[in-house]
Tab-separated table of C-alpha atoms in Angstrom:
chain	number	residue	atom	x	y	z
A	1	UNK	CA	100.361	102.194	103.301
A	2	UNK	CA	103.794	101.617	104.651
A	3	UNK	CA	106.340	98.917	103.866
A	4	UNK	CA	104.918	95.569	104.945
A	5	UNK	CA	108.286	94.146	106.047
A	6	UNK	CA	108.088	96.384	109.134
A	7	UNK	CA	104.940	94.660	110.415
A	8	UNK	CA	104.232	91.213	111.822
A	9	UNK	CA	101.453	89.062	110.388
A	10	UNK	CA	99.011	89.982	113.160
A	11	UNK	CA	98.599	93.678	113.866
A	12	UNK	CA	97.095	95.342	116.909
A	13	UNK	CA	94.929	98.459	116.621
A	14	UNK	CA	97.817	100.921	116.675
A	15	UNK	CA	99.908	98.921	114.198
A	16	UNK	CA	96.958	98.504	111.825
A	17	UNK	CA	96.282	102.244	111.886
A	18	UNK	CA	99.963	102.993	111.280
A	19	UNK	CA	100.074	100.440	108.432
A	20	UNK	CA	97.149	102.233	106.770
A	21	UNK	CA	98.620	105.661	107.492
A	22	UNK	CA	95.707	106.883	109.592
A	23	UNK	CA	95.102	107.902	113.201
A	24	UNK	CA	94.029	105.085	115.589
A	25	UNK	CA	90.783	106.970	116.344
A	26	UNK	CA	89.977	107.073	112.617
A	27	UNK	CA	90.733	103.348	112.445
A	28	UNK	CA	88.229	102.785	115.249
A	29	UNK	CA	85.561	104.870	113.544
A	30	UNK	CA	85.925	103.684	109.942
A	31	UNK	CA	87.310	100.154	110.244
A	32	UNK	CA	86.764	98.529	113.650
A	33	UNK	CA	83.122	99.563	113.776
A	34	UNK	CA	82.327	97.284	110.793
A	35	UNK	CA	81.534	93.643	111.483
A	36	UNK	CA	82.792	92.708	108.004
A	37	UNK	CA	86.416	93.413	108.988
A	38	UNK	CA	87.934	90.064	109.910
A	39	UNK	CA	89.740	90.006	113.228
A	40	UNK	CA	91.248	87.497	115.610
A	41	UNK	CA	90.948	87.498	119.347
A	42	UNK	CA	93.997	86.434	121.326
A	43	UNK	CA	92.644	86.369	124.823
A	44	UNK	CA	90.901	89.716	125.135
A	45	UNK	CA	93.100	91.401	122.525
A	46	UNK	CA	92.001	92.075	118.961
A	47	UNK	CA	94.400	91.362	116.086
A	48	UNK	CA	94.070	92.090	112.369
A	49	UNK	CA	95.944	90.613	109.414
A	50	UNK	CA	97.359	92.802	106.679
A	51	UNK	CA	95.459	90.773	104.073
A	52	UNK	CA	92.164	91.238	105.961
A	53	UNK	CA	92.725	94.999	106.024
A	54	UNK	CA	93.471	95.081	102.289
A	55	UNK	CA	90.424	92.894	101.500
A	56	UNK	CA	88.206	95.175	103.578
A	57	UNK	CA	89.485	98.248	101.748
A	58	UNK	CA	89.017	96.703	98.303
A	59	UNK	CA	85.455	95.588	99.106
A	60	UNK	CA	84.449	98.949	100.576
A	61	UNK	CA	85.907	101.385	98.068
A	62	UNK	CA	83.465	104.087	97.062
């Protein structure tokens, strides 16, 4: 993960993938496809919080 000061509280798909250090297509496949990942809709646009991403990772570690 990258320094959190670079990112706003709500991240779009590309920012969330960059924050996690993965490709946006991998983010789609391994993160967005799960209903347990909390997200916000602003109009038709999906947004993710950094804390929701970290919670999802900690709950889904193998």
